[in-house]
Amino acid sequence: MFFTSDNASGAAPEILAAVAAADPSYTGAYGGDQVTERAVARVREVFEAPEAAVYFVATGTAANALALATLCPPWGAVYCHRISHVEVDECGAPEFFTGGAKLTLLDGDHAKLQTASLEEAARMAAPVGVHNVQRGAVSITQATELGAVYTLAEIEELCAIARAYDMPVHMDGTRLANALARSNHSAAEMTWRAGVDILCLGATKNGALAAEAVVIFDPARAWEFELRRKRGGHLFSKMRFVSAQIEAFLTDGLWLGLAGHANAMADRLAAGMAGIKGAEVTNSVEANMLFATITCGQHRRLQEAGARYYPMNPTQDEAGAEDAPLDIRLVTSFRTEPGDVDRFLEVLAG
Amino acid sequence: MFFTSDNASGAAPEILAAVAAADPSYTGAYGGDQVTERAVARVREVFEAPEAAVYFVATGTAANALALATLCPPWGAVYCHRISHVEVDECGAPEFFTGGAKLTLLDGDHAKLQTASLEEAARMAAPVGVHNVQRGAVSITQATELGAVYTLAEIEELCAIARAYDMPVHMDGTRLANALARSNHSAAEMTWRAGVDILCLGATKNGALAAEAVVIFDPARAWEFELRRKRGGHLFSKMRFVSAQIEAFLTDGLWLGLAGHANAMADRLAAGMAGIKGAEVTNSVEANMLFATITCGQHRRLQEAGARYYPMNPTQDEAGAEDAPLDIRLVTSFRTEPGDVDRFLEVLAG
Amino acid sequence: MFFTSDNASGAAPEILAAVAAADPSYTGAYGGDQVTERAVARVREVFEAPEAAVYFVATGTAANALALATLCPPWGAVYCHRISHVEVDECGAPEFFTGGAKLTLLDGDHAKLQTASLEEAARMAAPVGVHNVQRGAVSITQATELGAVYTLAEIEELCAIARAYDMPVHMDGTRLANALARSNHSAAEMTWRAGVDILCLGATKNGALAAEAVVIFDPARAWEFELRRKRGGHLFSKMRFVSAQIEAFLTDGLWLGLAGHANAMADRLAAGMAGIKGAEVTNSVEANMLFATITCGQHRRLQEAGARYYPMNPTQDEAGAEDAPLDIRLVTSFRTEPGDVDRFLEVLAG
Amino acid sequence: MFFTSDNASGAAPEILAAVAAADPSYTGAYGGDQVTERAVARVREVFEAPEAAVYFVATGTAANALALATLCPPWGAVYCHRISHVEVDECGAPEFFTGGAKLTLLDGDHAKLQTASLEEAARMAAPVGVHNVQRGAVSITQATELGAVYTLAEIEELCAIARAYDMPVHMDGTRLANALARSNHSAAEMTWRAGVDILCLGATKNGALAAEAVVIFDPARAWEFELRRKRGGHLFSKMRFVSAQIEAFLTDGLWLGLAGHANAMADRLAAGMAGIKGAEVTNSVEANMLFATITCGQHRRLQEAGARYYPMNPTQDEAGAEDAPLDIRLVTSFRTEPGDVDRFLEVLAG
């Protein structure tokens, strides 16, 4: 009953197998190998972007920080959500890689940027010229850190505002697969056709060992990215072992299948909780994350039974009264088993 | 007949197997897992350093740059060899991670730092106080970029000078296994007992997919390193897949066995070339690298036969006269087969 | 009728004279001169801090950014007010000098940090350890960017919280003289005795040409500061010309006299506006800044008469209806003449 | 008898007067004033560069580091002389401002870059692509740190090589006036017409209090420079006090007059030393610096008589035998008096 995070879920068998198969003795180093060539081609095909520059790194933080550094100068502002991963969970990696750019935080329900507040922020930027940080880039996360999925129209509108103010758009697509698995839009529609400039496509949380693809839709920025990647220590000599993960991930729709399963498990949790007294799902479950309020009593039963997940509200005491509320987060993954969900619900119901 | 670099050699079966075995479903993320715990314990055991802080990253550049940033302030000088990897092959990663420290280049045969020139440089540092970059750290590579192995006495002397001038010592141990396999010294003797403060222990070039261990013998520096690692995007969520490589690497002497094989293949090459007209080995083969002069005619025959290696002298023309000299580098690995060596020698002999 | 900013007010005659007098031919460079020696002694005396390390730079941005870099590591958060100068008006200088620290913005009336929100922020910092930016430093501005003066008790409380969470305190004292001229506390009481670690004492806005003193009450941080200053290009070879300004500034209470005059002119403005229809002072005038609402009609009359000041609300149109409100800021200085204030009031009254 | 450095020489009366005259009460801040406007126009006129972007800062280190950061990306190499000021005397400011670029050191007599070695270095740069630091910029100093003056042809040739390898050229013109005063070339010929992209024109060492002009001949780089200057804390609110120095400096040939006097004083020293036993001038005196070998005995007599200058060779002992050689540097300035020179020679002659 592990619902802490999808980043603790291990590797999908197809991906592990691809890694093992990627080792037929000597080949070119640093990406000059056939596995990497095929993986790049696969990304371009899946995203219908034959000109895109495609690079592989091994952590989401590296992907995001390198992408932002490529898009935003040191004196620029990165407009992002107050609880976005780039702001909250990367120990300042964007500041480090950009050379000290400023993350300008915007609010918005469900961890989504709002068009109105982005437009306001962009309009008000640098009122006294050189004294202020300048407009830099816009960063959005799909699906968001609160498990919501931007609609296509929302992305298009945000990108239009960014464009109007001459700012490129970064998409943190750590859980893009989860978003796509929910929607009826293609990968291309959800990204570059909507106006995204650089996509960080996550695989690690969705079945890979450690692999993320950075897709630069405008290849003019590619060489700078390559230099930043090397300089950041993120260029792998035996690249094929990373590339193989991405290739497998995007083959035969594996990524969407894995994400779809995770989403379905979140739905199953939500459906089950609907009927349980004391428990209430507080978000619209759009990806593989579920936020809920349960009671401290239920929490303690779940802990004893071995369930693992995170409380979300530091002002609530896990040792509170039996019926005191406790806000929790549950994350499912490609690996979550229906039986685990059902057992969780059973314990929760008491 | 691949002798370009050991970094193109694929993965050792034992290490691939360990990666596959590291995936028994959910576990703690970011290193909070049992594989990592065991791998850390293994490093400490092998280096007889029970207090050492041990961290895993996936590239040698990351290991080196993070280590140097932990040792040297932005206004410090890193004393290193003119052709050291940190200077030549990392696109300025040390400058990036340190926040702009200065690599001060020293000469020395076989890519070894010389005690006299290090002492001179340290003594002359910062003659006008705040106007100059200050003494920062010393960086040595074992085995060196020219395939030489520092003797224990040489390391001890360099560390003593560093200590006398209050500078910590970084060892780039990308090929430490090759050095140890040649010597009769223990891992502890060759590192912390000799005065090394941080070791970057390479596994990638010697059979791992992508794994390096950073061993911080003085744990006072550990927390800063952890923050730098995270901030650099080098903290893996599914750490076990990196840790498993190191664990296997250090189990039952695998690392020394793999390196010993690579060394033996270099010896076999050297022995064979000794009797071939037109070919001359120009270094003392102490690790798994061999530098030689052959003729352009021999070179063209080898290329046609499919041999792969790098010419080293940009002023020489590969298309030169049949008996014009050409300087080349040959690197062997855990994967080099005796048959490949013999075939190379056969073609070379003509 | 210049009320744009005190930073446009020219130089006090005593300070200009001191600069001219500082030039008796050759002397030691880089601060090794008698003027600098005397100026340092004067700062120590005025602040009753005989051990303090004292350095002179020429801009407030340099002083603040160098001080913050000395106090806060690259992975730290600087807690400051949302509209503080370090956040809003330095084009990211703190991020640049710290190597990418994160300015964490807090709200509070009158641009003052509130003890409750600082305590909350400090308590909530880095909930998931290495993934988050760590507690770094606290920055307060005295007087604030909205012309308010922290009481001694407020400073002491903020410093106590900072101390409790192991964070040093930076005071941006660009207008410290204005604050002191209002209070009955000594310079020492308002700074180090209250818990401030580094003070950036402004002189430029209060009569100097270009001079700020950085007072490091704990000299353990001094050498690092010196290196950062040099490396930042802020060490002057002919230091005496900067030092002379500070010496004169602090001699015979000149600084408090100049600031007291500026404060009195702000009072005179406020008193005069109290009786004028359509005009309303919206802040409690505690230093030399006055915020007011006037009508667009009044504004246009003032502009025509040559008055200079800044509107503050970008959503208001200066070309609005005759009685439409317009929020403005008026800043007085050592150089503001009573006649100018009276003329301003006369035009405002219509 | 001060011959330590021209940076300790105080201010020229014309420049001090201009500073005092720059204070007619309120004006625009941050360079929006008439003095700055006139000073910019003066620079453009003197350099026959009506399109040039011109900025003023207060230290040579700031000028150089900001200029290099504007020209060279973080992953670039700055080719400069081994003993250039940017390498030796700025505590790593170029590394800091560029975000970690690498200063690649070249040798050459008289601290001049040699065309052959520059060409060789540029040609050999980045042999393995992304793994190496890339070609960035070329930096030359006129007059050099050893008091030599590049001929126009030398500058043109170096710039041509830079251009051929797509690198912009930075000129550290701390002592450009001294070089021009020796030559029969115009300021334009010696800089942008020869191929220089950014000139850092020094005034501080030649009579200013603290003022340097950065002249960007290609204004496309101007806005980035402005942001870097602000972010570096080098934008002055009361800019007029810096601008006034530059305006006076360039008015009626003051700068060349001051430099010419300094040069003449160096000549007088050299001429006088020619006839003194035990003393030998070791450089060709082309600017205001003289390098000589004297005896330790002479040195001690000079010290006792109050002469001030720097020994240059750390392996020589000032307390050596009476006739032991001692290498020294003598720097003259606008302020050096003939009587001081003559007295120095008298004591030297014994």
Tab-separated table of C-alpha atoms in Angstrom, chain A:
chain	number	residue	atom	x	y	z
A	1	MET	CA	0.000	0.000	0.000
A	2	PHE	CA	2.541	2.576	-1.195
A	3	PHE	CA	1.011	5.887	-2.099
A	4	THR	CA	3.880	8.177	-1.160
A	5	SER	CA	4.989	9.033	-4.667
A	6	ASP	CA	5.264	7.551	-8.104
A	7	ASN	CA	8.974	8.276	-7.922
A	8	ALA	CA	9.422	5.322	-5.578
A	9	SER	CA	7.749	2.777	-7.802
A	10	GLY	CA	10.602	0.935	-9.472
A	11	ALA	CA	10.972	0.147	-13.134
A	12	ALA	CA	8.559	-1.238	-15.706
A	13	PRO	CA	9.692	-4.642	-16.998
A	14	GLU	CA	9.720	-3.448	-20.613
A	15	ILE	CA	12.077	-0.657	-19.685
A	16	LEU	CA	14.401	-2.810	-17.634
A	17	ALA	CA	14.539	-5.230	-20.530
A	18	ALA	CA	15.430	-2.428	-22.909
A	19	VAL	CA	18.299	-1.387	-20.697
A	20	ALA	CA	19.674	-4.892	-20.658
A	21	ALA	CA	19.271	-5.160	-24.417
A	22	ALA	CA	21.146	-1.907	-24.956
A	23	ASP	CA	24.458	-3.514	-24.181
A	24	PRO	CA	25.834	-5.300	-27.214
A	25	SER	CA	29.418	-4.398	-26.406
A	26	TYR	CA	31.248	-1.292	-27.650
A	27	THR	CA	29.484	1.552	-29.363
A	28	GLY	CA	29.876	5.310	-29.701
A	29	ALA	CA	29.996	7.259	-26.459
A	30	TYR	CA	28.048	10.349	-25.403
A	31	GLY	CA	25.022	9.585	-27.530
A	32	GLY	CA	26.786	8.601	-30.721
A	33	ASP	CA	25.091	5.230	-30.703
A	34	GLN	CA	22.198	3.600	-32.482
A	35	VAL	CA	19.962	3.280	-29.458
A	36	THR	CA	20.108	7.019	-28.940
A	37	GLU	CA	19.484	7.632	-32.617
A	38	ARG	CA	16.384	5.456	-32.493
A	39	ALA	CA	15.147	7.019	-29.258
A	40	VAL	CA	15.489	10.524	-30.675
A	41	ALA	CA	13.600	9.459	-33.769
A	42	ARG	CA	10.893	7.939	-31.599
A	43	VAL	CA	10.422	11.161	-29.645
A	44	ARG	CA	10.190	13.176	-32.849
A	45	GLU	CA	7.677	10.743	-34.262
A	46	VAL	CA	5.484	10.656	-31.183
A	47	PHE	CA	5.505	14.435	-30.984
A	48	GLU	CA	5.201	14.904	-34.761
A	49	ALA	CA	8.184	17.210	-34.558
A	50	PRO	CA	10.789	16.062	-37.063
A	51	GLU	CA	12.962	19.122	-36.473
A	52	ALA	CA	12.966	19.037	-32.699
A	53	ALA	CA	16.260	18.736	-30.861
A	54	VAL	CA	15.962	15.918	-28.334
A	55	TYR	CA	18.232	15.273	-25.368
A	56	PHE	CA	18.146	12.795	-22.538
A	57	VAL	CA	19.032	13.401	-18.927
A	58	ALA	CA	18.422	11.390	-15.811
A	59	THR	CA	16.502	13.573	-13.377
A	60	GLY	CA	13.552	15.898	-13.667
A	61	THR	CA	15.405	18.601	-11.800
A	62	ALA	CA	18.216	18.496	-14.342
A	63	ALA	CA	15.761	18.615	-17.226
A	64	ASN	CA	13.848	21.558	-15.801
A	65	ALA	CA	16.848	23.567	-14.686
A	66	LEU	CA	18.747	23.101	-17.944
A	67	ALA	CA	15.664	23.979	-19.949
A	68	LEU	CA	14.982	27.123	-17.956
A	69	ALA	CA	18.615	28.185	-18.209
A	70	THR	CA	18.383	27.835	-21.958
A	71	LEU	CA	15.248	29.963	-22.068
A	72	CYS	CA	15.814	32.629	-19.433
A	73	PRO	CA	18.788	34.975	-18.907
A	74	PRO	CA	20.246	35.535	-15.432
A	75	TRP	CA	18.365	38.819	-15.145
A	76	GLY	CA	15.025	37.335	-16.151
A	77	ALA	CA	11.939	36.324	-14.207
A	78	VAL	CA	10.544	32.831	-14.542
A	79	TYR	CA	6.806	33.030	-13.993
A	80	CYS	CA	5.650	29.857	-12.318
A	81	HIS	CA	3.154	28.631	-9.801
A	82	ARG	CA	3.835	29.140	-6.113
A	83	ILE	CA	3.907	25.393	-5.471
A	84	SER	CA	5.506	24.315	-8.714
A	85	HIS	CA	8.255	21.730	-8.507
A	86	VAL	CA	10.817	24.174	-9.898
A	87	GLU	CA	10.100	26.524	-7.012
A	88	VAL	CA	9.535	24.141	-4.149
A	89	ASP	CA	11.362	20.891	-4.747
A	90	GLU	CA	14.607	21.588	-6.545
A	91	CYS	CA	16.677	23.313	-3.860
A	92	GLY	CA	17.184	26.291	-6.114
A	93	ALA	CA	18.415	24.368	-9.144
A	94	PRO	CA	16.749	26.825	-11.543
A	95	GLU	CA	18.524	29.714	-9.841
A	96	PHE	CA	21.789	27.810	-10.016
A	97	PHE	CA	21.592	26.823	-13.668
A	98	THR	CA	20.247	30.152	-14.908
A	99	GLY	CA	22.936	32.074	-13.048
A	100	GLY	CA	20.522	33.672	-10.631
A	101	ALA	CA	17.225	34.253	-12.419
A	102	LYS	CA	14.266	35.033	-10.198
A	103	LEU	CA	11.279	32.727	-9.862
A	104	THR	CA	8.256	34.959	-9.713
A	105	LEU	CA	5.432	33.119	-8.023
A	106	LEU	CA	1.834	33.232	-9.146
A	107	ASP	CA	-1.200	31.775	-7.472
A	108	GLY	CA	-3.983	29.744	-9.006
A	109	ASP	CA	-6.291	26.917	-8.068
A	110	HIS	CA	-5.122	23.359	-8.553
A	111	ALA	CA	-1.554	24.629	-8.977
A	112	LYS	CA	-2.465	25.966	-12.394
A	113	LEU	CA	-1.216	29.295	-13.662
A	114	GLN	CA	-4.131	31.584	-14.431
A	115	THR	CA	-4.156	33.569	-17.621
A	116	ALA	CA	-5.264	36.728	-15.819
A	117	SER	CA	-2.515	36.696	-13.233
A	118	LEU	CA	0.141	35.789	-15.785
A	119	GLU	CA	-0.990	38.624	-18.003
A	120	GLU	CA	-0.975	41.029	-15.061
A	121	ALA	CA	2.491	39.952	-13.976
A	122	ALA	CA	3.900	40.215	-17.475
A	123	ARG	CA	2.335	43.600	-18.005
A	124	MET	CA	3.694	44.974	-14.718
A	125	ALA	CA	7.209	43.589	-15.210
A	126	ALA	CA	10.229	45.873	-15.088
A	127	PRO	CA	8.366	49.140	-14.577
A	128	VAL	CA	11.576	51.004	-13.975
A	129	GLY	CA	13.661	49.405	-16.681
A	130	VAL	CA	17.120	48.291	-15.775
A	131	HIS	CA	16.379	48.335	-12.055
A	132	ASN	CA	14.078	45.353	-12.252
A	133	VAL	CA	14.400	41.794	-13.267
A	134	GLN	CA	13.147	41.501	-16.842
A	135	ARG	CA	10.535	39.260	-18.390
A	136	GLY	CA	12.166	35.872	-18.820
A	137	ALA	CA	10.136	32.733	-19.321
A	138	VAL	CA	6.905	31.021	-18.331
A	139	SER	CA	6.897	27.594	-16.720
A	140	ILE	CA	3.845	25.356	-16.451
A	141	THR	CA	3.487	21.816	-15.155
A	142	GLN	CA	1.296	19.282	-16.901
A	143	ALA	CA	-0.265	17.529	-14.965
A	144	THR	CA	0.140	19.963	-12.083
A	145	GLU	CA	1.625	19.319	-8.684
A	146	LEU	CA	-1.933	19.070	-7.355
A	147	GLY	CA	-2.905	16.448	-9.879
A	148	ALA	CA	-4.901	18.715	-12.176
A	149	VAL	CA	-4.714	18.668	-15.945
A	150	TYR	CA	-4.592	21.883	-17.950
A	151	THR	CA	-7.098	21.852	-20.779
A	152	LEU	CA	-5.748	22.424	-24.223
A	153	ALA	CA	-7.434	25.824	-24.294
A	154	GLU	CA	-5.760	26.803	-21.034
A	155	ILE	CA	-2.338	25.945	-22.365
A	156	GLU	CA	-2.983	27.788	-25.586
A	157	GLU	CA	-4.077	30.892	-23.730
A	158	LEU	CA	-1.088	30.884	-21.418
A	159	CYS	CA	1.251	30.411	-24.343
A	160	ALA	CA	-0.451	33.241	-26.229
A	161	ILE	CA	0.157	35.601	-23.340
A	162	ALA	CA	3.757	34.465	-23.074
A	163	ARG	CA	4.203	35.051	-26.775
A	164	ALA	CA	2.610	38.475	-26.570
A	165	TYR	CA	5.204	39.445	-24.000
A	166	ASP	CA	8.007	37.775	-25.873
A	167	MET	CA	8.588	35.028	-23.359
A	168	PRO	CA	9.255	31.382	-24.227
A	169	VAL	CA	7.296	28.628	-22.488
A	170	HIS	CA	8.694	25.696	-20.553
A	171	MET	CA	6.503	22.725	-19.775
A	172	ASP	CA	7.449	20.512	-16.870
A	173	GLY	CA	5.970	17.313	-18.241
A	174	THR	CA	6.976	15.029	-15.414
A	175	ARG	CA	3.455	13.626	-15.588
A	176	LEU	CA	2.564	14.592	-19.135
A	177	ALA	CA	1.699	10.976	-19.841
A	178	ASN	CA	-0.907	11.068	-17.092
A	179	ALA	CA	-2.389	14.198	-18.577
A	180	LEU	CA	-2.466	12.786	-22.089
A	181	ALA	CA	-3.968	9.531	-20.931
A	182	ARG	CA	-6.910	11.545	-19.618
A	183	SER	CA	-7.365	13.724	-22.652
A	184	ASN	CA	-8.214	13.128	-26.252
A	185	HIS	CA	-5.412	15.314	-27.492
A	186	SER	CA	-2.207	14.260	-29.108
A	187	ALA	CA	1.224	14.864	-27.641
A	188	ALA	CA	1.850	17.476	-30.329
A	189	GLU	CA	-1.386	19.300	-29.655
A	190	MET	CA	-0.694	19.490	-25.946
A	191	THR	CA	2.802	20.874	-26.425
A	192	TRP	CA	4.354	22.661	-29.379
A	193	ARG	CA	1.157	23.176	-31.329
A	194	ALA	CA	-0.225	24.939	-28.289
A	195	GLY	CA	2.892	27.096	-28.067
A	196	VAL	CA	5.285	25.248	-25.753
A	197	ASP	CA	8.942	25.900	-26.592
A	198	ILE	CA	10.694	23.307	-24.470
A	199	LEU	CA	9.136	20.215	-22.985
A	200	CYS	CA	10.688	18.222	-20.173
A	201	LEU	CA	9.100	14.851	-20.723
A	202	GLY	CA	9.199	12.719	-17.621
A	203	ALA	CA	9.654	8.992	-17.693
A	204	THR	CA	11.188	8.311	-14.293
A	205	LYS	CA	7.956	8.649	-12.330
A	206	ASN	CA	6.173	6.503	-14.872
A	207	GLY	CA	8.247	3.358	-15.117
A	208	ALA	CA	11.760	4.353	-16.136
A	209	LEU	CA	14.812	3.882	-13.909
A	210	ALA	CA	16.123	7.402	-14.444
A	211	ALA	CA	15.315	9.026	-17.748
A	212	GLU	CA	13.815	12.278	-18.931
A	213	ALA	CA	13.694	13.703	-22.422
A	214	VAL	CA	14.164	17.377	-23.109
A	215	VAL	CA	12.427	18.279	-26.347
A	216	ILE	CA	13.464	21.612	-27.821
A	217	PHE	CA	10.958	22.420	-30.504
A	218	ASP	CA	13.004	25.316	-31.817
A	219	PRO	CA	16.382	23.765	-32.615
A	220	ALA	CA	18.071	27.177	-32.639
A	221	ARG	CA	18.490	26.711	-28.910
A	222	ALA	CA	19.973	23.239	-29.196
A	223	TRP	CA	23.701	23.880	-29.136
A	224	GLU	CA	23.497	26.089	-26.071
A	225	PHE	CA	21.531	23.351	-24.363
A	226	GLU	CA	24.181	20.785	-25.245
A	227	LEU	CA	26.895	22.926	-23.719
A	228	ARG	CA	24.851	23.536	-20.592
A	229	ARG	CA	24.121	19.827	-20.274
A	230	LYS	CA	27.789	18.884	-20.503
A	231	ARG	CA	28.838	21.673	-18.172
A	232	GLY	CA	26.178	20.578	-15.709
A	233	GLY	CA	27.610	17.050	-15.631
A	234	HIS	CA	24.491	15.669	-17.292
A	235	LEU	CA	25.983	14.204	-20.445
A	236	PHE	CA	26.274	10.424	-20.124
A	237	SER	CA	29.146	8.576	-21.720
A	238	LYS	CA	27.111	5.389	-21.999
A	239	MET	CA	24.074	7.307	-23.168
A	240	ARG	CA	22.431	4.239	-24.665
A	241	PHE	CA	21.366	3.084	-21.202
A	242	VAL	CA	19.336	6.237	-20.757
A	243	SER	CA	18.143	6.392	-24.343
A	244	ALA	CA	16.948	2.803	-24.226
A	245	GLN	CA	14.577	3.712	-21.448
A	246	ILE	CA	12.997	6.473	-23.475
A	247	GLU	CA	12.764	4.335	-26.563
A	248	ALA	CA	10.925	1.591	-24.703
A	249	PHE	CA	8.811	4.131	-22.872
A	250	LEU	CA	7.468	5.561	-26.103
A	251	THR	CA	7.146	2.279	-27.978
A	252	ASP	CA	3.701	0.826	-28.604
A	253	GLY	CA	2.132	3.400	-26.355
A	254	LEU	CA	3.769	1.998	-23.232
A	255	TRP	CA	3.955	5.427	-21.598
A	256	LEU	CA	0.244	6.054	-22.020
A	257	GLY	CA	-0.604	2.559	-20.889
A	258	LEU	CA	1.451	2.903	-17.717
A	259	ALA	CA	0.004	6.327	-17.001
A	260	GLY	CA	-3.504	5.173	-17.792
A	261	HIS	CA	-3.154	2.425	-15.239
A	262	ALA	CA	-1.948	4.866	-12.623
A	263	ASN	CA	-4.857	7.156	-13.387
A	264	ALA	CA	-7.306	4.278	-13.147
A	265	MET	CA	-5.942	3.330	-9.758
A	266	ALA	CA	-6.477	6.899	-8.569
A	267	ASP	CA	-10.036	6.730	-9.859
A	268	ARG	CA	-10.556	3.485	-8.034
A	269	LEU	CA	-9.334	5.065	-4.824
A	270	ALA	CA	-11.593	8.048	-5.308
A	271	ALA	CA	-14.610	5.961	-6.111
A	272	GLY	CA	-14.036	3.816	-3.081
A	273	MET	CA	-13.546	6.729	-0.731
A	274	ALA	CA	-16.748	8.357	-1.847
A	275	GLY	CA	-18.716	5.963	0.256
A	276	ILE	CA	-16.583	5.963	3.362
A	277	LYS	CA	-17.603	8.026	6.337
A	278	GLY	CA	-14.947	10.466	7.564
A	279	ALA	CA	-13.103	10.421	4.273
A	280	GLU	CA	-13.504	12.976	1.562
A	281	VAL	CA	-11.669	13.437	-1.702
A	282	THR	CA	-10.915	17.132	-2.035
A	283	ASN	CA	-9.631	17.387	-5.578
A	284	SER	CA	-11.007	16.502	-8.951
A	285	VAL	CA	-8.932	13.448	-9.773
A	286	GLU	CA	-7.542	14.199	-13.194
A	287	ALA	CA	-4.223	12.401	-13.115
A	288	ASN	CA	-2.711	9.940	-10.642
A	289	MET	CA	-2.895	12.088	-7.531
A	290	LEU	CA	-5.628	12.214	-5.006
A	291	PHE	CA	-5.971	14.682	-2.155
A	292	ALA	CA	-8.288	13.756	0.659
A	293	THR	CA	-9.304	14.519	4.186
A	294	ILE	CA	-9.556	11.543	6.484
A	295	THR	CA	-9.689	11.311	10.251
A	296	CYS	CA	-6.709	10.859	12.494
A	297	GLY	CA	-8.263	7.628	13.635
A	298	GLN	CA	-8.416	6.311	10.106
A	299	HIS	CA	-4.876	7.498	9.557
A	300	ARG	CA	-3.568	5.552	12.489
A	301	ARG	CA	-5.340	2.397	11.353
A	302	LEU	CA	-3.880	2.804	7.898
A	303	GLN	CA	-0.392	3.331	9.242
A	304	GLU	CA	-0.622	0.239	11.337
A	305	ALA	CA	-1.784	-1.721	8.360
A	306	GLY	CA	1.301	-0.602	6.491
A	307	ALA	CA	-0.152	2.058	4.225
A	308	ARG	CA	2.344	4.748	3.188
A	309	TYR	CA	1.436	8.272	2.041
A	310	TYR	CA	2.089	11.874	3.082
A	311	PRO	CA	0.063	14.166	5.328
A	312	MET	CA	-0.064	17.558	3.664
A	313	ASN	CA	-0.931	20.061	6.330
A	314	PRO	CA	1.795	20.815	8.850
A	315	THR	CA	-0.668	22.461	11.201
A	316	GLN	CA	-2.553	19.222	11.716
A	317	ASP	CA	-1.335	16.740	14.264
A	318	GLU	CA	-1.269	13.093	13.229
A	319	ALA	CA	-1.733	12.243	16.854
A	320	GLY	CA	-4.951	14.265	16.989
A	321	ALA	CA	-8.335	13.197	18.256
A	322	GLU	CA	-9.926	10.144	16.700
A	323	ASP	CA	-12.200	12.216	14.475
A	324	ALA	CA	-9.883	15.174	13.904
A	325	PRO	CA	-9.350	15.822	10.219
A	326	LEU	CA	-6.079	15.050	8.468
A	327	ASP	CA	-5.277	16.144	4.931
A	328	ILE	CA	-3.363	13.582	2.950
A	329	ARG	CA	-1.989	13.002	-0.525
A	330	LEU	CA	-2.134	9.664	-2.323
A	331	VAL	CA	-0.149	9.038	-5.477
A	332	THR	CA	-0.653	5.967	-7.611
A	333	SER	CA	1.687	4.628	-10.248
A	334	PHE	CA	2.059	2.144	-13.065
A	335	ARG	CA	2.787	-0.336	-10.343
A	336	THR	CA	-0.132	0.175	-8.035
A	337	GLU	CA	-2.159	-2.982	-7.796
A	338	PRO	CA	-5.938	-3.012	-7.569
A	339	GLY	CA	-5.629	-5.267	-4.567
A	340	ASP	CA	-3.582	-2.650	-2.741
A	341	VAL	CA	-6.178	-0.031	-3.468
A	342	ASP	CA	-8.958	-2.257	-2.243
A	343	ARG	CA	-7.084	-3.176	0.900
A	344	PHE	CA	-6.456	0.515	1.584
A	345	LEU	CA	-10.149	1.256	1.227
A	346	GLU	CA	-11.051	-1.635	3.438
A	347	VAL	CA	-8.795	-0.455	6.245
A	348	LEU	CA	-10.000	3.102	5.773
A	349	ALA	CA	-13.627	2.006	6.051
A	350	GLY	CA	-12.744	0.251	9.309
